Amino acid sequence: MISKKATLKDFLSSTKSKINTHTGNFNLFLISESKTSSSLNKIVLLSTFSLLMLGVYFFSVFHEDFEKFNAYQMSSSLGITFIAIAVFLFAFKVLFFIFKAYNYYKYKPVASASDQELPTCTVIVPAYNEGKQVWDTLMSISKSNYPKHKIQLISIDDGSKDDTWKWMQDAKEKLGDRLEIYQQPENQGKRQALFRGFNLATGDIYITVDSDSIVTEDTLRNLVSPFTTNEHCGAVAGNIRVLNNKKEILPKMLDVSFVLSFEFVRSAESNLNSVLCTPGALAAYKSTAVHKCLPEWINQTFMGTPSDIGEDRALTNMILKQGKHVLFQKDAIAYTNVPEQYVGLYKMFIRWGRSNVRESLEMGKFIFTNFRTTNKSGIRILFISQFLKILMSYPLIIAMLFFVALHPLLFIGSTSISILIISTFSVLFFTSRYKTTKGIWAYSYSILYTFALFWITPYAIATASKSGWLTRELNAVK
């Protein structure tokens, strides 16, 4: 919710749809040039590979020091303990990756349901200081090929300080009775706006769409289709791509990251019926499941403070707790704006990190109980992996700082080797999915995260009790 540069016109002119006649699935491919769009982007990529090659050189020169270091560690009980933990974590990560890869391979999106099979749905679009972007969002939703008599569209202005309400009124004039608009008396937060929308909704399925997102015409019907085939389905996560990824560097990096996060990770989770987080930008919920936990959700607190972040992850958790399945639809796509500057990026990550800490603790309260009748081993493995990341956050930071202090050049070398190996998978995955060279931004993103965002998780743990959207103040000055 930072940039308003990407509009519906930009979206329509820079994308095209392609129907896969063999499977009936809708695939959207970004039309992208193989070359980067500015000299700065080229400089960043050149710097990325220069740094990685320099790191490889350092590792080749100092790898004997690495072997000596390991030999020295083996001479003490503390060192043996450290190496044993490191080996265990590495083995777990390798096995967990294989586990995810297997479930990704087994995953298949649910085919689009017929008009007769589709349930009634309510689309809720909360907005705060979005300006014209909310108009673009509402227009893209109105162009959906979902049966018109089965869809209710609601947009709620959460006390915006800009012209968001005027753009919502303009959309109302154009869409007439197809759109309902409401205005909060003051800014109360996204959770409160969604709560109002849930209570106004009349559909069997509730769909939430962020006001800085654009959907394709098949998005809604693809998103809702799993509810028609799976009686246990309580929620469905959409597939999120980056909208403002044409010029700025950070959105290019995040687009590659999102593809891996959604199309690989959530596909694997979906095969286990256990997607851990439905994204705020695009998600669908069974209305009965929402109302069953709505009082708990709106009154949720953490360490005595009302929760005003992580509303999507919290709702997902509560629906999983009911024993419901949470799935992912790869062909239900929304394009959303992401931060273009470092400050906005780290604030977004801090908010996500705090939510992850809070909801992981909440999930720990029920995950090893008999919370659902269907298989629970998969979601428990997912939880263990996620909780290990939190548990090991501080030890890994301490080990990293120790390594840096002991041998900084060897640290750069070994880190570069790791980035090359791990990021190459992201590059290959992105390239195979979208037939473009833009996947190379995975290398730059890994370097950025390793050296400039490594502190996010430890900081989020230490400040998990703090509230606040963080990026709203940036939004207010746009």
mmCIF file of N, CA and C in Angstrom, residues 257-376:
data_model
loop_
_atom_site.group_PDB
_atom_site.id
_atom_site.type_symbol
_atom_site.label_atom_id
_atom_site.label_comp_id
_atom_site.label_asym_id
_atom_site.label_seq_id
_atom_site.Cartn_x
_atom_site.Cartn_y
_atom_site.Cartn_z
ATOM 1 N N SER A 257 10.524 -13.222 -5.430
ATOM 2 C CA SER A 257 10.322 -13.801 -4.101
ATOM 3 C C SER A 257 8.880 -14.268 -3.918
ATOM 4 N N PHE A 258 7.919 -13.466 -4.396
ATOM 5 C CA PHE A 258 6.503 -13.820 -4.264
ATOM 6 C C PHE A 258 6.180 -15.100 -5.037
ATOM 7 N N VAL A 259 6.750 -15.226 -6.220
ATOM 8 C CA VAL A 259 6.477 -16.422 -7.024
ATOM 9 C C VAL A 259 6.913 -17.679 -6.281
ATOM 10 N N LEU A 260 8.088 -17.633 -5.658
ATOM 11 C CA LEU A 260 8.551 -18.787 -4.891
ATOM 12 C C LEU A 260 7.676 -19.003 -3.664
ATOM 13 N N SER A 261 7.342 -17.920 -2.965
ATOM 14 C CA SER A 261 6.561 -18.005 -1.742
ATOM 15 C C SER A 261 5.163 -18.556 -1.989
ATOM 16 N N PHE A 262 4.548 -18.145 -3.080
ATOM 17 C CA PHE A 262 3.185 -18.586 -3.348
ATOM 18 C C PHE A 262 3.149 -19.855 -4.200
ATOM 19 N N GLU A 263 3.781 -19.815 -5.352
ATOM 20 C CA GLU A 263 3.594 -20.902 -6.303
ATOM 21 C C GLU A 263 4.377 -22.158 -5.938
ATOM 22 N N PHE A 264 5.387 -22.028 -5.094
ATOM 23 C CA PHE A 264 6.086 -23.223 -4.617
ATOM 24 C C PHE A 264 5.660 -23.574 -3.196
ATOM 25 N N VAL A 265 5.856 -22.643 -2.267
ATOM 26 C CA VAL A 265 5.585 -22.936 -0.849
ATOM 27 C C VAL A 265 4.104 -23.185 -0.607
ATOM 28 N N ARG A 266 3.231 -22.272 -1.049
ATOM 29 C CA ARG A 266 1.803 -22.448 -0.771
ATOM 30 C C ARG A 266 1.186 -23.581 -1.581
ATOM 31 N N SER A 267 1.746 -23.871 -2.735
ATOM 32 C CA SER A 267 1.274 -25.053 -3.466
ATOM 33 C C SER A 267 1.525 -26.311 -2.645
ATOM 34 N N ALA A 268 2.718 -26.398 -2.060
ATOM 35 C CA ALA A 268 3.051 -27.545 -1.216
ATOM 36 C C ALA A 268 2.145 -27.598 0.011
ATOM 37 N N GLU A 269 1.938 -26.446 0.646
ATOM 38 C CA GLU A 269 1.064 -26.395 1.821
ATOM 39 C C GLU A 269 -0.363 -26.787 1.453
ATOM 40 N N SER A 270 -0.807 -26.366 0.273
ATOM 41 C CA SER A 270 -2.172 -26.657 -0.159
ATOM 42 C C SER A 270 -2.384 -28.147 -0.359
ATOM 43 N N ASN A 271 -1.368 -28.837 -0.845
ATOM 44 C CA ASN A 271 -1.486 -30.284 -1.013
ATOM 45 C C ASN A 271 -1.671 -30.984 0.325
ATOM 46 N N LEU A 272 -1.254 -30.306 1.404
ATOM 47 C CA LEU A 272 -1.449 -30.810 2.768
ATOM 48 C C LEU A 272 -2.718 -30.248 3.399
ATOM 49 N N ASN A 273 -3.496 -29.494 2.604
ATOM 50 C CA ASN A 273 -4.733 -28.842 3.078
ATOM 51 C C ASN A 273 -4.451 -27.851 4.200
ATOM 52 N N SER A 274 -3.245 -27.256 4.192
ATOM 53 C CA SER A 274 -2.813 -26.499 5.365
ATOM 54 C C SER A 274 -2.003 -25.253 5.007
ATOM 55 N N VAL A 275 -2.538 -24.409 4.133
ATOM 56 C CA VAL A 275 -1.885 -23.129 3.877
ATOM 57 C C VAL A 275 -1.918 -22.329 5.171
ATOM 58 N N LEU A 276 -0.751 -21.849 5.613
ATOM 59 C CA LEU A 276 -0.655 -21.222 6.936
ATOM 60 C C LEU A 276 -1.092 -19.766 6.956
ATOM 61 N N CYS A 277 -1.125 -19.123 5.794
ATOM 62 C CA CYS A 277 -1.545 -17.716 5.769
ATOM 63 C C CYS A 277 -2.235 -17.390 4.449
ATOM 64 N N THR A 278 -3.472 -16.949 4.531
ATOM 65 C CA THR A 278 -4.169 -16.443 3.360
ATOM 66 C C THR A 278 -3.839 -14.958 3.231
ATOM 67 N N PRO A 279 -3.321 -14.504 2.085
ATOM 68 C CA PRO A 279 -2.859 -13.120 1.979
ATOM 69 C C PRO A 279 -4.000 -12.104 1.970
ATOM 70 N N GLY A 280 -3.769 -10.981 2.625
ATOM 71 C CA GLY A 280 -4.769 -9.928 2.650
ATOM 72 C C GLY A 280 -5.102 -9.404 1.268
ATOM 73 N N ALA A 281 -4.147 -9.485 0.349
ATOM 74 C CA ALA A 281 -4.363 -8.960 -0.996
ATOM 75 C C ALA A 281 -5.424 -9.734 -1.752
ATOM 76 N N LEU A 282 -5.567 -11.026 -1.457
ATOM 77 C CA LEU A 282 -6.581 -11.845 -2.122
ATOM 78 C C LEU A 282 -6.790 -13.140 -1.357
ATOM 79 N N ALA A 283 -7.967 -13.307 -0.797
ATOM 80 C CA ALA A 283 -8.296 -14.529 -0.071
ATOM 81 C C ALA A 283 -9.805 -14.700 -0.042
ATOM 82 N N ALA A 284 -10.249 -15.945 0.126
ATOM 83 C CA ALA A 284 -11.680 -16.243 0.220
ATOM 84 C C ALA A 284 -11.927 -17.099 1.454
ATOM 85 N N TYR A 285 -13.072 -16.857 2.114
ATOM 86 C CA TYR A 285 -13.407 -17.564 3.350
ATOM 87 C C TYR A 285 -14.859 -18.008 3.316
ATOM 88 N N LYS A 286 -15.112 -19.208 3.842
ATOM 89 C CA LYS A 286 -16.497 -19.642 3.986
ATOM 90 C C LYS A 286 -17.149 -18.799 5.080
ATOM 91 N N SER A 287 -18.307 -18.242 4.797
ATOM 92 C CA SER A 287 -18.944 -17.292 5.716
ATOM 93 C C SER A 287 -19.216 -17.914 7.083
ATOM 94 N N THR A 288 -19.645 -19.179 7.107
ATOM 95 C CA THR A 288 -19.938 -19.816 8.396
ATOM 96 C C THR A 288 -18.683 -19.967 9.247
ATOM 97 N N ALA A 289 -17.541 -20.239 8.577
ATOM 98 C CA ALA A 289 -16.276 -20.365 9.308
ATOM 99 C C ALA A 289 -15.840 -19.020 9.869
ATOM 100 N N VAL A 290 -16.064 -17.944 9.104
ATOM 101 C CA VAL A 290 -15.700 -16.604 9.574
ATOM 102 C C VAL A 290 -16.525 -16.225 10.798
ATOM 103 N N HIS A 291 -17.838 -16.417 10.724
ATOM 104 C CA HIS A 291 -18.696 -15.977 11.830
ATOM 105 C C HIS A 291 -18.508 -16.841 13.073
ATOM 106 N N LYS A 292 -18.013 -18.036 12.887
ATOM 107 C CA LYS A 292 -17.758 -18.888 14.045
ATOM 108 C C LYS A 292 -16.629 -18.348 14.904
ATOM 109 N N CYS A 293 -15.668 -17.647 14.278
ATOM 110 C CA CYS A 293 -14.533 -17.124 15.043
ATOM 111 C C CYS A 293 -14.478 -15.596 15.041
ATOM 112 N N LEU A 294 -15.508 -14.938 14.490
ATOM 113 C CA LEU A 294 -15.478 -13.481 14.344
ATOM 114 C C LEU A 294 -15.345 -12.731 15.669
ATOM 115 N N PRO A 295 -16.082 -13.104 16.716
ATOM 116 C CA PRO A 295 -15.897 -12.396 17.996
ATOM 117 C C PRO A 295 -14.469 -12.516 18.537
ATOM 118 N N GLU A 296 -13.908 -13.724 18.460
ATOM 119 C CA GLU A 296 -12.529 -13.929 18.930
ATOM 120 C C GLU A 296 -11.551 -13.119 18.082
ATOM 121 N N TRP A 297 -11.788 -13.080 16.783
ATOM 122 C CA TRP A 297 -10.885 -12.397 15.842
ATOM 123 C C TRP A 297 -10.876 -10.891 16.065
ATOM 124 N N ILE A 298 -12.041 -10.291 16.205
ATOM 125 C CA ILE A 298 -12.102 -8.833 16.339
ATOM 126 C C ILE A 298 -11.632 -8.378 17.716
ATOM 127 N N ASN A 299 -11.718 -9.252 18.701
ATOM 128 C CA ASN A 299 -11.289 -8.903 20.065
ATOM 129 C C ASN A 299 -9.928 -9.494 20.424
ATOM 130 N N GLN A 300 -9.207 -9.974 19.444
ATOM 131 C CA GLN A 300 -7.918 -10.619 19.693
ATOM 132 C C GLN A 300 -6.923 -9.646 20.318
ATOM 133 N N THR A 301 -6.181 -10.141 21.279
ATOM 134 C CA THR A 301 -5.129 -9.343 21.930
ATOM 135 C C THR A 301 -3.841 -10.147 21.981
ATOM 136 N N PHE A 302 -2.738 -9.438 22.176
ATOM 137 C CA PHE A 302 -1.451 -10.086 22.396
ATOM 138 C C PHE A 302 -0.754 -9.352 23.532
ATOM 139 N N MET A 303 -0.484 -10.076 24.604
ATOM 140 C CA MET A 303 0.121 -9.506 25.804
ATOM 141 C C MET A 303 -0.682 -8.304 26.293
ATOM 142 N N GLY A 304 -2.013 -8.447 26.234
ATOM 143 C CA GLY A 304 -2.903 -7.424 26.757
ATOM 144 C C GLY A 304 -3.191 -6.268 25.830
ATOM 145 N N THR A 305 -2.581 -6.258 24.646
ATOM 146 C CA THR A 305 -2.780 -5.169 23.690
ATOM 147 C C THR A 305 -3.624 -5.645 22.524
ATOM 148 N N PRO A 306 -4.647 -4.872 22.111
ATOM 149 C CA PRO A 306 -5.463 -5.274 20.963
ATOM 150 C C PRO A 306 -4.606 -5.476 19.715
ATOM 151 N N SER A 307 -4.884 -6.540 18.985
ATOM 152 C CA SER A 307 -4.121 -6.844 17.778
ATOM 153 C C SER A 307 -4.660 -6.034 16.602
ATOM 154 N N ASP A 308 -3.810 -5.200 16.020
ATOM 155 C CA ASP A 308 -4.232 -4.420 14.861
ATOM 156 C C ASP A 308 -3.366 -4.740 13.640
ATOM 157 N N ILE A 309 -2.611 -5.833 13.710
ATOM 158 C CA ILE A 309 -1.828 -6.305 12.561
ATOM 159 C C ILE A 309 -2.083 -7.799 12.388
ATOM 160 N N GLY A 310 -1.679 -8.327 11.251
ATOM 161 C CA GLY A 310 -1.768 -9.763 11.027
ATOM 162 C C GLY A 310 -3.167 -10.319 11.018
ATOM 163 N N GLU A 311 -4.135 -9.497 10.570
ATOM 164 C CA GLU A 311 -5.522 -9.958 10.557
ATOM 165 C C GLU A 311 -5.729 -11.154 9.627
ATOM 166 N N ASP A 312 -4.961 -11.219 8.530
ATOM 167 C CA ASP A 312 -5.106 -12.334 7.605
ATOM 168 C C ASP A 312 -4.565 -13.634 8.202
ATOM 169 N N ARG A 313 -3.384 -13.548 8.797
ATOM 170 C CA ARG A 313 -2.785 -14.745 9.410
ATOM 171 C C ARG A 313 -3.624 -15.218 10.593
ATOM 172 N N ALA A 314 -4.160 -14.284 11.383
ATOM 173 C CA ALA A 314 -4.975 -14.648 12.543
ATOM 174 C C ALA A 314 -6.251 -15.368 12.106
ATOM 175 N N LEU A 315 -6.909 -14.846 11.064
ATOM 176 C CA LEU A 315 -8.146 -15.474 10.592
ATOM 177 C C LEU A 315 -7.859 -16.862 10.026
ATOM 178 N N THR A 316 -6.744 -17.002 9.322
ATOM 179 C CA THR A 316 -6.350 -18.313 8.800
ATOM 180 C C THR A 316 -6.139 -19.304 9.942
ATOM 181 N N ASN A 317 -5.429 -18.867 10.971
ATOM 182 C CA ASN A 317 -5.157 -19.710 12.135
ATOM 183 C C ASN A 317 -6.449 -20.201 12.780
ATOM 184 N N MET A 318 -7.384 -19.282 12.957
ATOM 185 C CA MET A 318 -8.634 -19.618 13.636
ATOM 186 C C MET A 318 -9.486 -20.570 12.811
ATOM 187 N N ILE A 319 -9.410 -20.462 11.491
ATOM 188 C CA ILE A 319 -10.155 -21.372 10.625
ATOM 189 C C ILE A 319 -9.494 -22.744 10.596
ATOM 190 N N LEU A 320 -8.163 -22.782 10.599
ATOM 191 C CA LEU A 320 -7.462 -24.059 10.716
ATOM 192 C C LEU A 320 -7.810 -24.747 12.038
ATOM 193 N N LYS A 321 -7.891 -23.966 13.085
ATOM 194 C CA LYS A 321 -8.204 -24.490 14.416
ATOM 195 C C LYS A 321 -9.580 -25.160 14.439
ATOM 196 N N GLN A 322 -10.486 -24.708 13.583
ATOM 197 C CA GLN A 322 -11.819 -25.306 13.495
ATOM 198 C C GLN A 322 -11.799 -26.669 12.818
ATOM 199 N N GLY A 323 -10.622 -27.053 12.297
ATOM 200 C CA GLY A 323 -10.514 -28.325 11.592
ATOM 201 C C GLY A 323 -10.745 -28.199 10.101
ATOM 202 N N LYS A 324 -10.876 -26.979 9.624
ATOM 203 C CA LYS A 324 -11.127 -26.740 8.208
ATOM 204 C C LYS A 324 -9.835 -26.841 7.398
ATOM 205 N N HIS A 325 -9.983 -27.098 6.101
ATOM 206 C CA HIS A 325 -8.861 -27.077 5.180
ATOM 207 C C HIS A 325 -8.660 -25.657 4.657
ATOM 208 N N VAL A 326 -7.401 -25.269 4.462
ATOM 209 C CA VAL A 326 -7.077 -23.991 3.832
ATOM 210 C C VAL A 326 -6.226 -24.306 2.607
ATOM 211 N N LEU A 327 -6.709 -23.900 1.441
ATOM 212 C CA LEU A 327 -6.092 -24.275 0.169
ATOM 213 C C LEU A 327 -5.520 -23.063 -0.559
ATOM 214 N N PHE A 328 -4.833 -23.351 -1.656
ATOM 215 C CA PHE A 328 -4.229 -22.318 -2.499
ATOM 216 C C PHE A 328 -4.661 -22.540 -3.937
ATOM 217 N N GLN A 329 -5.039 -21.456 -4.616
ATOM 218 C CA GLN A 329 -5.400 -21.527 -6.023
ATOM 219 C C GLN A 329 -4.383 -20.749 -6.854
ATOM 220 N N LYS A 330 -3.531 -21.488 -7.541
ATOM 221 C CA LYS A 330 -2.473 -20.868 -8.344
ATOM 222 C C LYS A 330 -3.033 -19.973 -9.439
ATOM 223 N N ASP A 331 -4.211 -20.308 -9.974
ATOM 224 C CA ASP A 331 -4.772 -19.567 -11.093
ATOM 225 C C ASP A 331 -5.674 -18.421 -10.668
ATOM 226 N N ALA A 332 -5.765 -18.166 -9.382
ATOM 227 C CA ALA A 332 -6.505 -16.998 -8.883
ATOM 228 C C ALA A 332 -5.484 -15.915 -8.557
ATOM 229 N N ILE A 333 -5.313 -14.978 -9.477
ATOM 230 C CA ILE A 333 -4.173 -14.069 -9.408
ATOM 231 C C ILE A 333 -4.592 -12.638 -9.087
ATOM 232 N N ALA A 334 -3.841 -12.018 -8.202
ATOM 233 C CA ALA A 334 -3.990 -10.591 -7.921
ATOM 234 C C ALA A 334 -2.618 -9.938 -8.024
ATOM 235 N N TYR A 335 -2.576 -8.789 -8.641
ATOM 236 C CA TYR A 335 -1.337 -8.017 -8.744
ATOM 237 C C TYR A 335 -1.429 -6.863 -7.751
ATOM 238 N N THR A 336 -0.432 -6.752 -6.889
ATOM 239 C CA THR A 336 -0.495 -5.758 -5.818
ATOM 240 C C THR A 336 0.760 -4.898 -5.783
ATOM 241 N N ASN A 337 0.600 -3.671 -5.306
ATOM 242 C CA ASN A 337 1.748 -2.779 -5.156
ATOM 243 C C ASN A 337 2.545 -3.128 -3.908
ATOM 244 N N VAL A 338 3.852 -3.021 -4.009
ATOM 245 C CA VAL A 338 4.750 -3.288 -2.879
ATOM 246 C C VAL A 338 5.666 -2.083 -2.674
ATOM 247 N N PRO A 339 6.318 -1.993 -1.526
ATOM 248 C CA PRO A 339 7.229 -0.861 -1.278
ATOM 249 C C PRO A 339 8.326 -0.753 -2.326
ATOM 250 N N GLU A 340 8.661 0.474 -2.668
ATOM 251 C CA GLU A 340 9.722 0.725 -3.637
ATOM 252 C C GLU A 340 10.995 1.230 -2.978
ATOM 253 N N GLN A 341 10.922 1.527 -1.675
ATOM 254 C CA GLN A 341 12.081 2.025 -0.936
ATOM 255 C C GLN A 341 12.378 1.095 0.241
ATOM 256 N N TYR A 342 13.622 1.115 0.684
ATOM 257 C CA TYR A 342 14.071 0.225 1.757
ATOM 258 C C TYR A 342 13.271 0.419 3.044
ATOM 259 N N VAL A 343 12.972 1.662 3.395
ATOM 260 C CA VAL A 343 12.245 1.930 4.647
ATOM 261 C C VAL A 343 10.874 1.259 4.623
ATOM 262 N N GLY A 344 10.161 1.439 3.522
ATOM 263 C CA GLY A 344 8.850 0.800 3.421
ATOM 264 C C GLY A 344 8.946 -0.713 3.440
ATOM 265 N N LEU A 345 10.004 -1.249 2.835
ATOM 266 C CA LEU A 345 10.189 -2.693 2.787
ATOM 267 C C LEU A 345 10.414 -3.278 4.164
ATOM 268 N N TYR A 346 11.340 -2.688 4.924
ATOM 269 C CA TYR A 346 11.633 -3.299 6.223
ATOM 270 C C TYR A 346 10.472 -3.115 7.195
ATOM 271 N N LYS A 347 9.711 -2.040 7.048
ATOM 272 C CA LYS A 347 8.540 -1.874 7.914
ATOM 273 C C LYS A 347 7.473 -2.918 7.592
ATOM 274 N N MET A 348 7.305 -3.220 6.323
ATOM 275 C CA MET A 348 6.365 -4.272 5.936
ATOM 276 C C MET A 348 6.822 -5.616 6.499
ATOM 277 N N PHE A 349 8.122 -5.904 6.402
ATOM 278 C CA PHE A 349 8.643 -7.164 6.903
ATOM 279 C C PHE A 349 8.552 -7.261 8.431
ATOM 280 N N ILE A 350 8.742 -6.141 9.115
ATOM 281 C CA ILE A 350 8.606 -6.148 10.580
ATOM 282 C C ILE A 350 7.168 -6.494 10.960
ATOM 283 N N ARG A 351 6.210 -5.899 10.257
ATOM 284 C CA ARG A 351 4.799 -6.186 10.534
ATOM 285 C C ARG A 351 4.502 -7.663 10.292
ATOM 286 N N TRP A 352 4.996 -8.186 9.189
ATOM 287 C CA TRP A 352 4.792 -9.613 8.913
ATOM 288 C C TRP A 352 5.500 -10.483 9.946
ATOM 289 N N GLY A 353 6.693 -10.067 10.356
ATOM 290 C CA GLY A 353 7.457 -10.837 11.326
ATOM 291 C C GLY A 353 6.770 -10.904 12.680
ATOM 292 N N ARG A 354 6.250 -9.766 13.136
ATOM 293 C CA ARG A 354 5.532 -9.748 14.412
ATOM 294 C C ARG A 354 4.296 -10.631 14.357
ATOM 295 N N SER A 355 3.573 -10.553 13.253
ATOM 296 C CA SER A 355 2.388 -11.392 13.085
ATOM 297 C C SER A 355 2.768 -12.870 13.095
ATOM 298 N N ASN A 356 3.883 -13.204 12.460
ATOM 299 C CA ASN A 356 4.331 -14.590 12.413
ATOM 300 C C ASN A 356 4.656 -15.115 13.806
ATOM 301 N N VAL A 357 5.313 -14.293 14.616
ATOM 302 C CA VAL A 357 5.644 -14.695 15.985
ATOM 303 C C VAL A 357 4.363 -14.924 16.786
ATOM 304 N N ARG A 358 3.453 -13.981 16.719
ATOM 305 C CA ARG A 358 2.206 -14.074 17.488
ATOM 306 C C ARG A 358 1.401 -15.310 17.108
ATOM 307 N N GLU A 359 1.205 -15.488 15.792
ATOM 308 C CA GLU A 359 0.341 -16.572 15.345
ATOM 309 C C GLU A 359 1.009 -17.940 15.455
ATOM 310 N N SER A 360 2.323 -17.985 15.424
ATOM 311 C CA SER A 360 3.014 -19.254 15.662
ATOM 312 C C SER A 360 2.792 -19.700 17.102
ATOM 313 N N LEU A 361 2.832 -18.755 18.014
ATOM 314 C CA LEU A 361 2.555 -19.079 19.416
ATOM 315 C C LEU A 361 1.116 -19.546 19.591
ATOM 316 N N GLU A 362 0.175 -18.906 18.882
ATOM 317 C CA GLU A 362 -1.229 -19.310 18.955
ATOM 318 C C GLU A 362 -1.417 -20.699 18.353
ATOM 319 N N MET A 363 -0.749 -20.950 17.228
ATOM 320 C CA MET A 363 -0.873 -22.255 16.589
ATOM 321 C C MET A 363 -0.316 -23.358 17.476
ATOM 322 N N GLY A 364 0.721 -23.035 18.233
ATOM 323 C CA GLY A 364 1.310 -24.017 19.130
ATOM 324 C C GLY A 364 0.345 -24.527 20.188
ATOM 325 N N LYS A 365 -0.722 -23.761 20.440
ATOM 326 C CA LYS A 365 -1.695 -24.147 21.464
ATOM 327 C C LYS A 365 -2.640 -25.250 20.998
ATOM 328 N N PHE A 366 -2.785 -25.417 19.676
ATOM 329 C CA PHE A 366 -3.743 -26.424 19.204
ATOM 330 C C PHE A 366 -3.162 -27.431 18.212
ATOM 331 N N ILE A 367 -1.976 -27.166 17.683
ATOM 332 C CA ILE A 367 -1.481 -27.958 16.569
ATOM 333 C C ILE A 367 -1.248 -29.419 16.928
ATOM 334 N N PHE A 368 -0.953 -29.713 18.196
ATOM 335 C CA PHE A 368 -0.715 -31.099 18.595
ATOM 336 C C PHE A 368 -1.920 -31.711 19.308
ATOM 337 N N THR A 369 -3.069 -31.063 19.152
ATOM 338 C CA THR A 369 -4.325 -31.619 19.659
ATOM 339 C C THR A 369 -5.060 -32.292 18.499
ATOM 340 N N ASN A 370 -6.177 -32.905 18.793
ATOM 341 C CA ASN A 370 -6.990 -33.554 17.759
ATOM 342 C C ASN A 370 -7.953 -32.525 17.162
ATOM 343 N N PHE A 371 -7.384 -31.483 16.539
ATOM 344 C CA PHE A 371 -8.203 -30.349 16.104
ATOM 345 C C PHE A 371 -8.964 -30.612 14.799
ATOM 346 N N ARG A 372 -8.580 -31.649 14.044
ATOM 347 C CA ARG A 372 -9.359 -31.992 12.859
ATOM 348 C C ARG A 372 -9.289 -33.495 12.601
ATOM 349 N N THR A 373 -10.293 -33.983 11.891
ATOM 350 C CA THR A 373 -10.411 -35.427 11.696
ATOM 351 C C THR A 373 -9.494 -35.923 10.579
ATOM 352 N N THR A 374 -9.185 -35.069 9.607
ATOM 353 C CA THR A 374 -8.309 -35.479 8.514
ATOM 354 C C THR A 374 -6.849 -35.409 8.954
ATOM 355 N N ASN A 375 -5.940 -35.839 8.078
ATOM 356 C CA ASN A 375 -4.523 -35.973 8.416
ATOM 357 C C ASN A 375 -3.927 -34.682 8.975
ATOM 358 N N LYS A 376 -3.179 -34.813 10.060
ATOM 359 C CA LYS A 376 -2.599 -33.644 10.741
ATOM 360 C C LYS A 376 -1.070 -33.635 10.708
#
